[in-house]
mmCIF file of C-alpha atoms and ligand atoms in Angstrom:
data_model
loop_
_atom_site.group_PDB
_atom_site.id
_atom_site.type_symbol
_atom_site.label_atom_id
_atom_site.label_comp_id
_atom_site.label_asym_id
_atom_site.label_seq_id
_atom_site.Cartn_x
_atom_site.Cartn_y
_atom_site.Cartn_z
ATOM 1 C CA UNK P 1126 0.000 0.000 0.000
ATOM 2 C CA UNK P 1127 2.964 2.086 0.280
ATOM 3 C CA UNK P 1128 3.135 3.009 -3.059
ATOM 4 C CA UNK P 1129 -0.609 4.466 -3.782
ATOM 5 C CA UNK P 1130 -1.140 4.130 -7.220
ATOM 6 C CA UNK P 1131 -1.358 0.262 -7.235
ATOM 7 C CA UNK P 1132 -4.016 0.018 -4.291
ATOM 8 C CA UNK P 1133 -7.481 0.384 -4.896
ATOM 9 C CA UNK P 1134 -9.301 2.225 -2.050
ATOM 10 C CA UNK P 1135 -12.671 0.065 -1.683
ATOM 11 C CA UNK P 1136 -15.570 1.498 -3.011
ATOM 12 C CA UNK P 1137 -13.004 3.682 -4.640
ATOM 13 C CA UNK P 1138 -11.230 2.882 -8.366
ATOM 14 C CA UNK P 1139 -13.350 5.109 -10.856
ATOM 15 C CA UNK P 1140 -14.527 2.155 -13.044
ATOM 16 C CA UNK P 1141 -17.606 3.729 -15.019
ATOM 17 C CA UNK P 1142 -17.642 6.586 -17.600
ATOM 18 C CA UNK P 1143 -20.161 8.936 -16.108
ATOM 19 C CA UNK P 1144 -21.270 10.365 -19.928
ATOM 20 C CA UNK P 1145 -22.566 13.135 -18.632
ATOM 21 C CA UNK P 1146 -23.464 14.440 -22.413
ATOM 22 C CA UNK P 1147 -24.927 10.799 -23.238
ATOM 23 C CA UNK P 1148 -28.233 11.521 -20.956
ATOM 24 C CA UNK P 1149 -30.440 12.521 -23.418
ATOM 25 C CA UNK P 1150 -33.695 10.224 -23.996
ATOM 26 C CA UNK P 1151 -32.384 9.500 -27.669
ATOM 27 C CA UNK P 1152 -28.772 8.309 -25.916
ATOM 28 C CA UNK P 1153 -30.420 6.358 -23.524
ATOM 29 C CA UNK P 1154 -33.205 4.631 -25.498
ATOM 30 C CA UNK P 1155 -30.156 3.459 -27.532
ATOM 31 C CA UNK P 1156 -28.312 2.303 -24.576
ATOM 32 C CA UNK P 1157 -31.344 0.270 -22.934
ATOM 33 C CA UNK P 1158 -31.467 -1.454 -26.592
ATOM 34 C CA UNK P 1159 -27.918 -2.826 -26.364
ATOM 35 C CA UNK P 1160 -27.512 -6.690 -26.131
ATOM 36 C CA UNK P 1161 -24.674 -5.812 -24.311
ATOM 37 C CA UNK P 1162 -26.347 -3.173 -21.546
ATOM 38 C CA UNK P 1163 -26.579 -5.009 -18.116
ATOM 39 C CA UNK P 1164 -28.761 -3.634 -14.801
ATOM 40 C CA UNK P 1165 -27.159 -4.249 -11.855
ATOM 41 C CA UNK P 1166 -29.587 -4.892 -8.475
ATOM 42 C CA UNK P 1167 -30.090 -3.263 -5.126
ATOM 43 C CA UNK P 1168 -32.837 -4.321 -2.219
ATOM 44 C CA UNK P 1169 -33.303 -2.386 0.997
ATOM 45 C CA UNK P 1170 -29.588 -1.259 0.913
ATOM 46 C CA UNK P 1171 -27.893 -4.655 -0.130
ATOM 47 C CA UNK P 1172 -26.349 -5.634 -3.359
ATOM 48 C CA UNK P 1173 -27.676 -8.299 -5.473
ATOM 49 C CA UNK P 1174 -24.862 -10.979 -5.543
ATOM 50 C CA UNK P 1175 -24.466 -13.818 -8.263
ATOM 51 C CA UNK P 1176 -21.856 -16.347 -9.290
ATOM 52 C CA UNK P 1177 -18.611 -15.828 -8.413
ATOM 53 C CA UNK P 1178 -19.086 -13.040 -6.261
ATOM 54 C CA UNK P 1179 -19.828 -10.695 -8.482
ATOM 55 C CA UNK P 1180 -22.911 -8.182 -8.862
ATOM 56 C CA UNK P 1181 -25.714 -10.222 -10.200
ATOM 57 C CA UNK P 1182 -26.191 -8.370 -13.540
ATOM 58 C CA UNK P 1183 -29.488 -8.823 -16.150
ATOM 59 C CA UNK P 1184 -30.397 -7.033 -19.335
ATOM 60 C CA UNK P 1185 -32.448 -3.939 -18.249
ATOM 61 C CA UNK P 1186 -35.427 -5.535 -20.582
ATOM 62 C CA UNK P 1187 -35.799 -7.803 -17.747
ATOM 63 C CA UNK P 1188 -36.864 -4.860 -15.398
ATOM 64 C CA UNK P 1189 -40.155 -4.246 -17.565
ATOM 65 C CA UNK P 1190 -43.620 -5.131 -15.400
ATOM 66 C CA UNK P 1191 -41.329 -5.284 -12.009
ATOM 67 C CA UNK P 1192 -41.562 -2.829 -8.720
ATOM 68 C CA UNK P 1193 -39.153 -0.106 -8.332
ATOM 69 C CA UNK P 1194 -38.234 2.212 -6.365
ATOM 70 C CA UNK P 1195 -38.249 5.413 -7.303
ATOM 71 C CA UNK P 1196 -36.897 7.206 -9.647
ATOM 72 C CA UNK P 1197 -36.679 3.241 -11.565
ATOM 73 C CA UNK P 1198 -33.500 2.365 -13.385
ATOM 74 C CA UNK P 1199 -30.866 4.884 -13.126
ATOM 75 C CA UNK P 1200 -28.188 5.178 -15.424
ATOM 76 C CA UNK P 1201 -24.705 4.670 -13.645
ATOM 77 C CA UNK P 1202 -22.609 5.121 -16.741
ATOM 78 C CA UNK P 1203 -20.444 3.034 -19.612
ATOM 79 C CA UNK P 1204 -18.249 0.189 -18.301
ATOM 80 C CA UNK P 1205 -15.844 0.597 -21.295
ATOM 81 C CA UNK P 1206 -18.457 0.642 -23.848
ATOM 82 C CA UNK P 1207 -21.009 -1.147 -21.712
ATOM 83 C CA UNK P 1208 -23.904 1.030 -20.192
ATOM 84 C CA UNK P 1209 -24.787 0.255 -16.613
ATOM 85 C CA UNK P 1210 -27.866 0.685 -14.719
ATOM 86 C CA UNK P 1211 -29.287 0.132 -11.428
ATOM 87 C CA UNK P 1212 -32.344 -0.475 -9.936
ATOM 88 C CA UNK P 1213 -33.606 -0.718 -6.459
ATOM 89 C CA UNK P 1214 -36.222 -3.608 -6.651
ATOM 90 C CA UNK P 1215 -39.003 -3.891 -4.192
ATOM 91 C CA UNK P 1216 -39.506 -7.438 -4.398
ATOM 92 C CA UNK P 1217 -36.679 -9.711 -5.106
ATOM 93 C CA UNK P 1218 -38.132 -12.966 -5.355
ATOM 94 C CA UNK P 1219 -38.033 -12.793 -9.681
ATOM 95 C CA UNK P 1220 -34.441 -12.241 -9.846
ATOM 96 C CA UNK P 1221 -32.407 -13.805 -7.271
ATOM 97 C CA UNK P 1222 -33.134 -14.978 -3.398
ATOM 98 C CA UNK P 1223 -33.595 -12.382 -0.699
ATOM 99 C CA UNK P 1224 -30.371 -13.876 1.208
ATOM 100 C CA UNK P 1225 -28.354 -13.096 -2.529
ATOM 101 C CA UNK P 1226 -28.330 -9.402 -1.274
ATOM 102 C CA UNK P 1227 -25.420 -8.364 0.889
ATOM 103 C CA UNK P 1228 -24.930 -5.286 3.266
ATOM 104 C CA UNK P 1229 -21.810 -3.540 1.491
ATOM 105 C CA UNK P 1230 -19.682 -1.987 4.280
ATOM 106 C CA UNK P 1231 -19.453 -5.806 5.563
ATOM 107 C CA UNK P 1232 -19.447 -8.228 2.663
ATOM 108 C CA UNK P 1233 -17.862 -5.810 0.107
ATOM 109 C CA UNK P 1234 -14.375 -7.186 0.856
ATOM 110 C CA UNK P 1235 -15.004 -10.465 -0.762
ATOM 111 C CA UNK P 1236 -16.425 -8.241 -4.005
ATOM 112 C CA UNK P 1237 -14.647 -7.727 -7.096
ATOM 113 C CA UNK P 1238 -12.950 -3.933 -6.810
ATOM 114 C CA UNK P 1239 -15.091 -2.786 -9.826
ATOM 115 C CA UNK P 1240 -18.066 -4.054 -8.666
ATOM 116 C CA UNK P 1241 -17.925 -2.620 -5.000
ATOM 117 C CA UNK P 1242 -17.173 1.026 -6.772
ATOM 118 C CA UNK P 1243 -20.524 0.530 -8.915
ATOM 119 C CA UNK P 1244 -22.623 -0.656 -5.948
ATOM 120 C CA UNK P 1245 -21.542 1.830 -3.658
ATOM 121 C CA UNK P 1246 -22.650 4.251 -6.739
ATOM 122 C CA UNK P 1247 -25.758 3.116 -6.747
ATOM 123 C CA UNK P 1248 -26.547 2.816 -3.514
ATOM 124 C CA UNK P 1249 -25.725 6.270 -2.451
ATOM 125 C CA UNK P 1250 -28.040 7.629 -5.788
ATOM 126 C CA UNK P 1251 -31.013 5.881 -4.617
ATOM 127 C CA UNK P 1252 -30.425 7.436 -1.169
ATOM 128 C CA UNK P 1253 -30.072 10.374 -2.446
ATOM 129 C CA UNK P 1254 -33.435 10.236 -4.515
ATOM 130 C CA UNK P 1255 -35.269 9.100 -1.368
ATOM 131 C CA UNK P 1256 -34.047 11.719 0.797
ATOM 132 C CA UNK P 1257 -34.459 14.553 -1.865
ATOM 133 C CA UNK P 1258 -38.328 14.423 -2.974
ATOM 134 C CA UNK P 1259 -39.124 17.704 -1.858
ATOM 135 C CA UNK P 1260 -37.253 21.362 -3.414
ATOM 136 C CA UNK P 1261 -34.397 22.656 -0.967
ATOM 137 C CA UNK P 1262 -35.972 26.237 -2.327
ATOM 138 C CA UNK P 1263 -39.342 26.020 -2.277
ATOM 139 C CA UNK P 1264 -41.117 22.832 -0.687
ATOM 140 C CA UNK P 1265 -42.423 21.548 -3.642
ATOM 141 C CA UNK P 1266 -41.960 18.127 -5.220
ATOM 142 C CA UNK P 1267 -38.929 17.391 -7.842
ATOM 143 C CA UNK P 1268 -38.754 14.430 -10.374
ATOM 144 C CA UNK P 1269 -35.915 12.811 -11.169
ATOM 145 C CA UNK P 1270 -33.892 13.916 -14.815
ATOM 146 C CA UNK P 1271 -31.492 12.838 -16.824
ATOM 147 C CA UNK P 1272 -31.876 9.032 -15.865
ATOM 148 C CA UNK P 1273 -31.163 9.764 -12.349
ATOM 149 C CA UNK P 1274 -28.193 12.253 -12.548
ATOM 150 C CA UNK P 1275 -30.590 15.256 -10.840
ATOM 151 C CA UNK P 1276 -33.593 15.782 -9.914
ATOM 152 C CA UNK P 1277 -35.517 19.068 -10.657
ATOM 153 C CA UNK P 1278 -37.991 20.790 -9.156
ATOM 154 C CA UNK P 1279 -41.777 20.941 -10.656
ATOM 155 C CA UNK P 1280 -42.561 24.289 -9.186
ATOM 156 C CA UNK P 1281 -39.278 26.800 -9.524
ATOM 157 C CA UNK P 1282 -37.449 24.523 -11.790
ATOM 158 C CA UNK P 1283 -34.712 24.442 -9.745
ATOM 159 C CA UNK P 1284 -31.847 21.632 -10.344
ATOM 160 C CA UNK P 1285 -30.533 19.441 -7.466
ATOM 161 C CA UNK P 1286 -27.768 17.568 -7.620
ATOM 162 C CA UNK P 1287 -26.567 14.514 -5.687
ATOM 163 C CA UNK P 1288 -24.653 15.663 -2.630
ATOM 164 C CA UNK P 1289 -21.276 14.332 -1.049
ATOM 165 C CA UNK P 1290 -20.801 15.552 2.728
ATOM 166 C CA UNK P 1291 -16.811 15.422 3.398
ATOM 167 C CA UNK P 1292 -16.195 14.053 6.879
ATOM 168 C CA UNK P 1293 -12.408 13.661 8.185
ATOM 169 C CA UNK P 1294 -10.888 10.698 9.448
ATOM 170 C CA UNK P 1295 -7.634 10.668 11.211
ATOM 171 C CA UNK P 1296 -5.044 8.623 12.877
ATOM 172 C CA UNK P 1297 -3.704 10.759 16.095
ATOM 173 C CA UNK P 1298 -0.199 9.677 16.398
ATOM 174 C CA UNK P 1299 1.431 10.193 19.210
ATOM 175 C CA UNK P 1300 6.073 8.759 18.725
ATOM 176 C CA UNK P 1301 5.279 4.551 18.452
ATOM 177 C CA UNK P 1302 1.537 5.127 19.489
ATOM 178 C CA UNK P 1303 -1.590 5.884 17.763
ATOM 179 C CA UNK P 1304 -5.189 6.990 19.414
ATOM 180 C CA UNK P 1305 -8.439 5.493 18.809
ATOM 181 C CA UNK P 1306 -11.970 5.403 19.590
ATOM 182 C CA UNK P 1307 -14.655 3.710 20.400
ATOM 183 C CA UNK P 1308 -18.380 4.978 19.105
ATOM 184 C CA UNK P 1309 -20.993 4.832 21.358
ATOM 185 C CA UNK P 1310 -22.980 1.631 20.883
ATOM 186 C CA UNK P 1311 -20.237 -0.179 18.815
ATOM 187 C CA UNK P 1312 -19.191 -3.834 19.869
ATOM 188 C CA UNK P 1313 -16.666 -3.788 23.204
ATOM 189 C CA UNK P 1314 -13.230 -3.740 22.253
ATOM 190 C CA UNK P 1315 -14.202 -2.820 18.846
ATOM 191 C CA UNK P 1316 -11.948 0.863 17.915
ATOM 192 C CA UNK P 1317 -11.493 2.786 15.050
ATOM 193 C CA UNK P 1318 -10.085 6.200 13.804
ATOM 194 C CA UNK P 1319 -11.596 9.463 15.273
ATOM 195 C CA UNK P 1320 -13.894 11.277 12.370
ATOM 196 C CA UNK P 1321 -16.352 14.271 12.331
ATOM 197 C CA UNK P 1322 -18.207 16.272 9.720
ATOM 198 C CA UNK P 1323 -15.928 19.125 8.150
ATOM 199 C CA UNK P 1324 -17.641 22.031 9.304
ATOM 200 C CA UNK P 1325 -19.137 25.090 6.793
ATOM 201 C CA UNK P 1326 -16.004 27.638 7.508
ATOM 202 C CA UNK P 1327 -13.000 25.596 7.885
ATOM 203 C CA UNK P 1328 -10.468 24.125 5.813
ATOM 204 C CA UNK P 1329 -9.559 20.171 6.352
ATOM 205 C CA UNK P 1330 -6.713 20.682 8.833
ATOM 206 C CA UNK P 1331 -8.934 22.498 11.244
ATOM 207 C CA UNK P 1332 -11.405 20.340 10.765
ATOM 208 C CA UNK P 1333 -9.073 17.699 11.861
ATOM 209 C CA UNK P 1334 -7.833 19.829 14.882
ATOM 210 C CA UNK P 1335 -11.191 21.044 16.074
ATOM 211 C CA UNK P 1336 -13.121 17.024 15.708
ATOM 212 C CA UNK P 1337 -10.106 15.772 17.839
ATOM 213 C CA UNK P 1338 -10.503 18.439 20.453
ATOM 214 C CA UNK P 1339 -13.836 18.133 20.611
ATOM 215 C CA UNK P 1340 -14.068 14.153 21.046
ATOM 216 C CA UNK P 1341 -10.952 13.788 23.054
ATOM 217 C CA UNK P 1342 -9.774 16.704 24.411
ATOM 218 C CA UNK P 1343 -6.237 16.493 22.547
ATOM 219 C CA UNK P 1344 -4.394 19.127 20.902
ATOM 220 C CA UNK P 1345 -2.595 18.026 17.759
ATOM 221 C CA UNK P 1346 -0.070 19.440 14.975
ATOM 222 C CA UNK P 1347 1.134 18.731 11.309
ATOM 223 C CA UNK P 1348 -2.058 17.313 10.029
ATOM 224 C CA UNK P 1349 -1.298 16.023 6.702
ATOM 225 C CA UNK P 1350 -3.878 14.214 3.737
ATOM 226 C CA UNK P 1351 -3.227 10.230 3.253
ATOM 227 C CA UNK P 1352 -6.021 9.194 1.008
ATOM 228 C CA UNK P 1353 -10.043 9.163 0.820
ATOM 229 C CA UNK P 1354 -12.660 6.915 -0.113
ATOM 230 C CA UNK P 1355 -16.008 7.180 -1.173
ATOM 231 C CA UNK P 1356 -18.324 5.744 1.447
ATOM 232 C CA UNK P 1357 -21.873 5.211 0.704
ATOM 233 C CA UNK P 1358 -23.674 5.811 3.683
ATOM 234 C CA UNK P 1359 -25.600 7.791 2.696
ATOM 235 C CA UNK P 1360 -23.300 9.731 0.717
ATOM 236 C CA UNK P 1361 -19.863 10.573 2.395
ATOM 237 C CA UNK P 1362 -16.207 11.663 1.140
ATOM 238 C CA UNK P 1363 -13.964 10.376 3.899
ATOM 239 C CA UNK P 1364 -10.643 12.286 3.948
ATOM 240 C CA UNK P 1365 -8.396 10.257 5.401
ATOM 241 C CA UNK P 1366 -5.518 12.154 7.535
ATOM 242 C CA UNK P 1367 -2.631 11.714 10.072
ATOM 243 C CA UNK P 1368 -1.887 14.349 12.611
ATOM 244 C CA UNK P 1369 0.224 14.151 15.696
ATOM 245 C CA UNK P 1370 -0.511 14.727 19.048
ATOM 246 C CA UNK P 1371 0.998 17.668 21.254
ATOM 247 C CA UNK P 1372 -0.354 15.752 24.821
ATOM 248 C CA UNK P 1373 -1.534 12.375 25.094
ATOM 249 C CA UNK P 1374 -3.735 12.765 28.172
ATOM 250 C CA UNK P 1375 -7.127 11.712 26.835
ATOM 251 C CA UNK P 1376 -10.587 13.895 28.205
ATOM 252 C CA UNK P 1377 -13.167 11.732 26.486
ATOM 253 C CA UNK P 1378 -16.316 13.101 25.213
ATOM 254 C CA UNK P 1379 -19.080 11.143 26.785
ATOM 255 C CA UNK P 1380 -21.714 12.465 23.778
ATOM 256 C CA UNK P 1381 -19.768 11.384 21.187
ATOM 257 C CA UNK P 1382 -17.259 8.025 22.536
ATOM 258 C CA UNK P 1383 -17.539 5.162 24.729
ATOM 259 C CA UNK P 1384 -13.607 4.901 24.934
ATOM 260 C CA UNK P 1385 -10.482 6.001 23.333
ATOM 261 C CA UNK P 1386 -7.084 4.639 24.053
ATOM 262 C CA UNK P 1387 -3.767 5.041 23.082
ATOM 263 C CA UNK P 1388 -2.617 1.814 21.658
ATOM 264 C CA UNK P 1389 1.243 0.705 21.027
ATOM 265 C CA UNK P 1390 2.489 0.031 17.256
ATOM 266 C CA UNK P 1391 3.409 -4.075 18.408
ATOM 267 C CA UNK P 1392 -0.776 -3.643 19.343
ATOM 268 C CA UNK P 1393 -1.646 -2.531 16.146
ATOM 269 C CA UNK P 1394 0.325 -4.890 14.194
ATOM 270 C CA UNK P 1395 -1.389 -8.134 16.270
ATOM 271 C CA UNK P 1396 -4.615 -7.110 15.766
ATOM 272 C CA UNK P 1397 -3.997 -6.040 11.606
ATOM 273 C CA UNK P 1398 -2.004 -9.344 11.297
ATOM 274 C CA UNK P 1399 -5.643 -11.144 12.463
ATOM 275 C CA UNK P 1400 -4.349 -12.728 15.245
ATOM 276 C CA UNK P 1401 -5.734 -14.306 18.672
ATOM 277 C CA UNK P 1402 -8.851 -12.202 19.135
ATOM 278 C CA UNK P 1403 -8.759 -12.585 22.532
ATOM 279 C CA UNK P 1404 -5.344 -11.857 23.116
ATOM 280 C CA UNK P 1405 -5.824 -8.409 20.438
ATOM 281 C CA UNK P 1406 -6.364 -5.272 22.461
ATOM 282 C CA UNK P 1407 -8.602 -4.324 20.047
ATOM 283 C CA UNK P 1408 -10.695 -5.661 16.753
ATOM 284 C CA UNK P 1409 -10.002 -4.015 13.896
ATOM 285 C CA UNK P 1410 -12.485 -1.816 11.778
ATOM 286 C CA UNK P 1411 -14.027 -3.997 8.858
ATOM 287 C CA UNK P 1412 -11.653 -4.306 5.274
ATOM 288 C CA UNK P 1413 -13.882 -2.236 3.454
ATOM 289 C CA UNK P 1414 -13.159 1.259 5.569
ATOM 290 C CA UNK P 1415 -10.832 3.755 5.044
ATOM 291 C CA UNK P 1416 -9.698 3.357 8.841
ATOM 292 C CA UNK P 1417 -8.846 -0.076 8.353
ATOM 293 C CA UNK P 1418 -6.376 1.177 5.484
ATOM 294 C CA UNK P 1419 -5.368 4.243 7.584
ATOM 295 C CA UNK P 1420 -4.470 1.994 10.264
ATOM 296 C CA UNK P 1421 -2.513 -0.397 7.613
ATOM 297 C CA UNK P 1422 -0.500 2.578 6.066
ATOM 298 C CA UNK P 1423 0.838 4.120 9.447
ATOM 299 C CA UNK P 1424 2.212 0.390 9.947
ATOM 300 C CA UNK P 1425 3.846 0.435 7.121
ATOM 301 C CA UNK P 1426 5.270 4.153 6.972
ATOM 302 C CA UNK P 1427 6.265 4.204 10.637
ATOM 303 C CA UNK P 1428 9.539 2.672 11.797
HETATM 304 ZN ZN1 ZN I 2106 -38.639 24.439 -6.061
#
C-alpha cells in the first residue's frame, strides 16, 4: 500500500464513464437497446450478488412489469463501452433470493474492486433520490432527470444535484503510538479512527484539529492528507488524515465516545495481522473502511 497508485481504495477505483453528455432520452433509449447493456440490483440497501461473487447483472429488458423504487432504473454510466444501470427492486423474489443481497460496508471485501465502486454508486443515488423528494428552495416536489443524474424541481425549476458531505478521518499519532476510539454503541473492544463532519467555515486541517478536540480533548499538529474513499452511507467523502498529538492525556467526550485509548504500534500490528482475538487489544475496523487502510499505512510508513 505504500506506493498508492497500485491500491485500490474500496468502493473507490473510478470504473464507469459517467457520460454526462450521453443523458439525453435518444442516448439512452439506444443504450437500454444494447444486447450488451446489463442492470445491476439493489434491495433495501444490499447488493444483489451472483456467481462468483460478483454483482448479479441482467439485461435492463428484464426490469419491464417489475416494482421499483423510485426514480426506476438509473443510469450509472459506460463500463468501457457497456452502459450500466441500477435499480432498487421492491420485491426480489423474480431475480435472485432475498439472502443473494449483501450489506456492502461488511461483505464488500469479498467483491470484485469494480463491482464494490458501482454498488456503492448506486446505492448512495437511490439514497439520495429518497431523501431529496421535496425542493431545498421552495417545498415543492422534484422528479428525477437525466436518468437519475438530478432531480428538478416541478414548481421553480430548480436543479438538485446529488450531494457528497466530506467528513475527516484521522489517525492521532502520538512517537510509536496511535489513538483510537470507540463509538458509542459499537461492539466492546471494537476501535477505530476518530472522524467528524468538516464544518461550513473551515479548511480540512482544522477540521481535523477542532473534531479531535472536541471528542478527546487532545491538541494536535502537522495534520497532513493520506487518502479518501467514497463511502456510501448515505453519501460521504472520507478524507483520510494523520496528525500528531501535542499531549496524550485523553478527556473523552461522553456524547460522542464510549472509549479512546492510546494503543502501542506491536498492538496494532497483532490485531492487523488477524491474530488471537482474545489476546488483540482491540478488533479491527471492517476491510472495506478507510480506517482499516489508515491503520494499515501508518504500519507500514512508521519505523
Ligand atoms: Zn422548487
Amino acid at each position: 500500500m505504500s506506493n498508492l497508485n497500485s491500491f485500490t481504495m474500496p468502493f473507490g477505483g473510478a470504473p464507469l464513464d459517467y457520460a454526462e453528455d450521453k443523458r439525453t432520452p435518444e442516448h439512452i433509449q439506444t443504450f437500454l437497446a444494447m444486447p450488451s447493456a446489463r442492470a445491476v440490483l439493489l434491495h433495501n440497501g444490499k447488493a444483489g450478488i451472483g456467481k462468483n461473487a460478483r454483482l448479479h447483472r441482467i439485461h435492463p429488458s428484464e426490469l419491464i412489469g417489475h416494482n421499483l423504487y423510485e426514480p426506476g432504473p438509473i443510469f450509472l454510466g459506460l463500463e468501457g463501452a457497456r452502459p450500466i444501470f441500477a435499480a432498487n427492486l421492491q420485491d426480489v423474489t423474480e431475480f435472485l433470493p432475498e439472502d443473494n443481497f449483501f450489506e456492502l460496508r461488511l461483505g464488500g471485501a469479498k467483491m470484485h474492486a469494480d463491482d464494490l465502486a458501482i454498488a456503492g454508486r448506486a446505492k448512495s443515488l437511490f439514497d439520495w433520490h429518497a431523501s431529496h423528494r421535496y425542493c431545498a428552495n421552495c417545498g415543492g416536489g422534484s422528479v428525477p432527470d437525466d436518468m437519475g443524474a438530478k432531480r428538478v424541481c416541478n414548481h421553480c425549476n430548480t436543479e438538485h444535484f446529488p450531494r457528497v458531505n466530506p467528513v475527516v478521518i484521522m489517525l492521532v499519532t502520538h512517537k510509536d503510538k496511535v489513538l483510537l476510539g470507540r463509538g458509542i454503541g459499537w461492539p466492546s473492544k471494537a476501535m477505530s479512527a476518530l472522524a467528524g463532519f468538516v464544518s461550513p467555515g473551515e479548511t480540512i486541517e482544522e477540521s481535523v484539529a477542532r473534531e479531535v478536540f472536541e471528542e478527546v480533548g487532545v491538541k494536535i499538529k502537522n495534520p497532513h492528507y493520506i487518502f479518501s474513499q467514497p463511502w456510501p452511507y448515505p453519501s460521504q467523502l472520507m478524507i483520510g488524515m494523520i496528525c500528531e498529538a501535542i499531549d496524550t492525556e485523553v478527556t473523552l467526550n461522553t456524547a460522542e465516545l464510549e472509549d479512546a485509548q492510546w494503543f502501542t504500534r506491536e498492538q496494532v500490528d497483532f490485531v492487523m495481522n488477524g491474530n488471537d482475538k482474545d489476546k488483540a487489544a482491540f478488533i479491527r475496523p471492517p476491510k472495506t473502511t478507510i480506517a482499516r487502510q489508515l491503520l494499515g499505512y501508518w504500519l507500514e510508513n512508521t519505523p
